[in-house]
Amino acid sequence: MSAMAGPAEHQVGGAGSRPDRLMLAILIFTTIGFADAAYLTYVHYHGFSALACFGAHSGHSSCQTVQSSQWSELDGVPVALLGLIGYVGLYVSYLVAARVNAELGRAAAFGIALIGFGFSMYLTYREIFTIHAICEWCVGSAVCLTVLTVLTAVRYLRAGTAGT
Amino acid sequence: MASRKEQKEQARAARIAQEQEAAAKAQRTRRLQVFGGVIAIAVVVIVVVIALSVGGSKSTSGSSLTTDAKAKAAAAYVATELKNIPQSGTTLGSPSAKVTLTYFGDLQCPICADFTKGIGGGGLPQFIQNDVRHGKVKIVYRSFCTASCNNTSVSNPQQLFNTQQVAAYAAGKQNKFWNYAEIFYREQGTEGTPYVTSGYLSGIAQEIPGLNMSAWQSARKDQTLHTQVNTDNSVATTDGIQATPALVIKGPKGIQSLGAGILTYAQLEAGVKAVS
């Protein structure tokens, strides 16, 4: 068992070995999603005039429509802020995987990404069928979370077979 | 002897390989179990979050308008916000104010609601307290159909738009248009849904302190108010208005379009300075 832990640990990327391509891709998508969520959170608190959006809806920006809808908040907390917290959680899980417990960190990363993916799918459903407007920034984050769910799942499962 | 030693080595190697394979298999099984557990936990979390989200949306819908504590709080807030500010028809502020801000709006428009409530940096509440309350500026509301006309969930969107806007103008007959519009925006339902019903419109009127309901009901049949809504729409189209909320400011130095969207207090103030 201990003989297998070695190679599995090294695959985390950052625990003393060169980062693998999978981890690099995960970090890239996490950073893109983090920046996206940070921007939407900033816009929520500082005014929609800062919101750059390509779509038009009912004579105004479709992003404004989505961001000002009742689905943009969860019990008073902006969904964008929840997304931002999720991305911070992902970074923390990568650190845990690299420094504390590789398996726990990888499992946590997959769990966080999966929760984010599920909720972003629900919000996309609301955009299409309830609000009838699409926010490109929200779709961007949904795409990042979809990719991250797949990548973190592969990372977790691949590490499990690394020693064999 | 050498042959026996080799046999022992081979047996040892085979045993180690077997042990390693068994350990790897056990670890794979454990990882898959953890993987399934993570998926199960994530599904539960997602379901709870969606339930919270749906619950939140139900509490803000217009169906339980008159009994909702939130609605009462909104009406009380609006009454305080507009207290002692002169109103006449759709005009808020002193008739002698030198600057006039024309607000083209649609009561079903969520962006208008945000601008009016001060969400997303919307500067209207601060503007009302600082500029309108002190007689510097008056605001004239005009109707322009945007979100209402895109509401495909109702059979005749244009007719519903006229009905809802006239309901607000009818309150204006008692100098309470702004109370009606502000409460409407605060209790607005989901865009594109058929939440604007006769009961919804009456519910808002009932929340306005001091509004004579029978006079309000009579005023809703006033043909001049229906004509006023149609005229507002025509004016907006002639002026090149394409979205709501659209704002045009007029003062001693001329007239200026401030554009459409959620304007901040600073943007509104800059407009006032430009025409004063």
mmCIF file of C-alpha atoms in Angstrom, chain A residues 1 3-4 8 44 46-49 57-60 64-65 68 70-71 74 103 106-107 110-111 114-115 118-119 122 126 130 153 156-157 159-161 164, chain B residues 23-24 27-28 30-32 34-35 38-39 42 45-46 49-50 52-54 57 60 109-111 114 120-121 146-147 150 189-191 242-244 262 264:
data_model
loop_
_atom_site.group_PDB
_atom_site.id
_atom_site.type_symbol
_atom_site.label_atom_id
_atom_site.label_comp_id
_atom_site.label_asym_id
_atom_site.label_seq_id
_atom_site.Cartn_x
_atom_site.Cartn_y
_atom_site.Cartn_z
ATOM 1 C CA MET A 1 0.000 0.000 0.000
ATOM 2 C CA ALA A 3 4.588 1.563 -2.177
ATOM 3 C CA MET A 4 1.593 2.788 -4.194
ATOM 4 C CA ALA A 8 -0.019 8.686 -6.572
ATOM 5 C CA HIS A 44 -23.410 42.927 -8.690
ATOM 6 C CA HIS A 46 -20.825 48.133 -8.084
ATOM 7 C CA GLY A 47 -23.435 48.570 -10.757
ATOM 8 C CA PHE A 48 -24.541 46.961 -13.982
ATOM 9 C CA SER A 49 -23.101 49.856 -15.997
ATOM 10 C CA HIS A 57 -33.081 41.422 -24.513
ATOM 11 C CA SER A 58 -36.244 43.488 -24.213
ATOM 12 C CA GLY A 59 -34.296 46.527 -25.299
ATOM 13 C CA HIS A 60 -31.538 46.041 -22.767
ATOM 14 C CA GLN A 64 -28.586 42.699 -17.073
ATOM 15 C CA THR A 65 -31.821 40.758 -17.358
ATOM 16 C CA SER A 68 -31.235 41.429 -12.068
ATOM 17 C CA GLN A 70 -34.704 36.763 -8.827
ATOM 18 C CA TRP A 71 -32.538 33.772 -9.788
ATOM 19 C CA LEU A 74 -29.994 32.646 -3.294
ATOM 20 C CA GLU A 103 -6.777 11.717 -1.910
ATOM 21 C CA ARG A 106 -8.712 15.367 -5.073
ATOM 22 C CA ALA A 107 -12.052 14.042 -3.811
ATOM 23 C CA PHE A 110 -14.310 16.741 -7.629
ATOM 24 C CA GLY A 111 -17.140 17.271 -5.125
ATOM 25 C CA LEU A 114 -19.725 18.649 -9.303
ATOM 26 C CA ILE A 115 -21.860 20.822 -7.015
ATOM 27 C CA GLY A 118 -25.114 20.889 -11.043
ATOM 28 C CA PHE A 119 -26.143 24.328 -9.844
ATOM 29 C CA TYR A 122 -29.977 24.513 -13.077
ATOM 30 C CA ARG A 126 -33.669 28.990 -15.674
ATOM 31 C CA THR A 130 -37.792 31.037 -17.250
ATOM 32 C CA ALA A 153 -13.035 13.202 -11.879
ATOM 33 C CA TYR A 156 -9.215 11.402 -8.911
ATOM 34 C CA LEU A 157 -9.810 8.122 -10.731
ATOM 35 C CA ALA A 159 -4.581 8.601 -9.385
ATOM 36 C CA GLY A 160 -6.372 5.528 -8.101
ATOM 37 C CA THR A 161 -4.836 3.339 -10.792
ATOM 38 C CA THR A 164 -0.863 -0.541 -10.692
ATOM 39 C CA ALA B 23 -3.603 -4.023 -2.534
ATOM 40 C CA ALA B 24 -4.106 -2.103 -5.758
ATOM 41 C CA GLN B 27 -7.491 0.685 -3.244
ATOM 42 C CA ARG B 28 -9.320 0.933 -6.582
ATOM 43 C CA ARG B 30 -12.128 2.066 -2.075
ATOM 44 C CA ARG B 31 -11.577 4.977 -4.463
ATOM 45 C CA LEU B 32 -14.648 4.032 -6.459
ATOM 46 C CA VAL B 34 -15.426 7.328 -2.223
ATOM 47 C CA PHE B 35 -16.146 8.573 -5.758
ATOM 48 C CA VAL B 38 -18.868 12.238 -3.323
ATOM 49 C CA ILE B 39 -21.428 12.091 -6.145
ATOM 50 C CA ALA B 42 -23.015 16.513 -4.281
ATOM 51 C CA VAL B 45 -26.287 19.529 -1.847
ATOM 52 C CA ILE B 46 -27.512 20.467 -5.356
ATOM 53 C CA VAL B 49 -29.652 24.513 -3.069
ATOM 54 C CA ILE B 50 -32.253 24.253 -5.846
ATOM 55 C CA LEU B 52 -33.807 26.978 -1.497
ATOM 56 C CA SER B 53 -33.704 28.802 -4.814
ATOM 57 C CA VAL B 54 -37.238 27.744 -5.787
ATOM 58 C CA SER B 57 -38.638 32.659 -5.871
ATOM 59 C CA THR B 60 -41.337 36.960 -4.083
ATOM 60 C CA CYS B 109 -39.259 45.724 -16.889
ATOM 61 C CA PRO B 110 -36.835 44.227 -14.310
ATOM 62 C CA ILE B 111 -34.081 46.713 -15.172
ATOM 63 C CA ASP B 114 -33.481 47.727 -10.261
ATOM 64 C CA GLY B 120 -26.967 47.291 -9.252
ATOM 65 C CA GLY B 121 -25.829 50.865 -8.654
ATOM 66 C CA THR B 146 -40.561 46.737 -23.668
ATOM 67 C CA ALA B 147 -40.626 43.737 -21.325
ATOM 68 C CA ASN B 150 -42.135 40.636 -25.069
ATOM 69 C CA GLY B 189 -42.916 38.995 -10.632
ATOM 70 C CA THR B 190 -40.700 36.996 -12.938
ATOM 71 C CA GLU B 191 -40.282 38.563 -16.358
ATOM 72 C CA GLN B 242 -35.429 51.719 -27.749
ATOM 73 C CA ALA B 243 -35.079 50.416 -24.200
ATOM 74 C CA THR B 244 -36.234 50.988 -20.666
ATOM 75 C CA ILE B 262 -29.268 51.383 -14.722
ATOM 76 C CA THR B 264 -25.885 55.685 -11.223
#
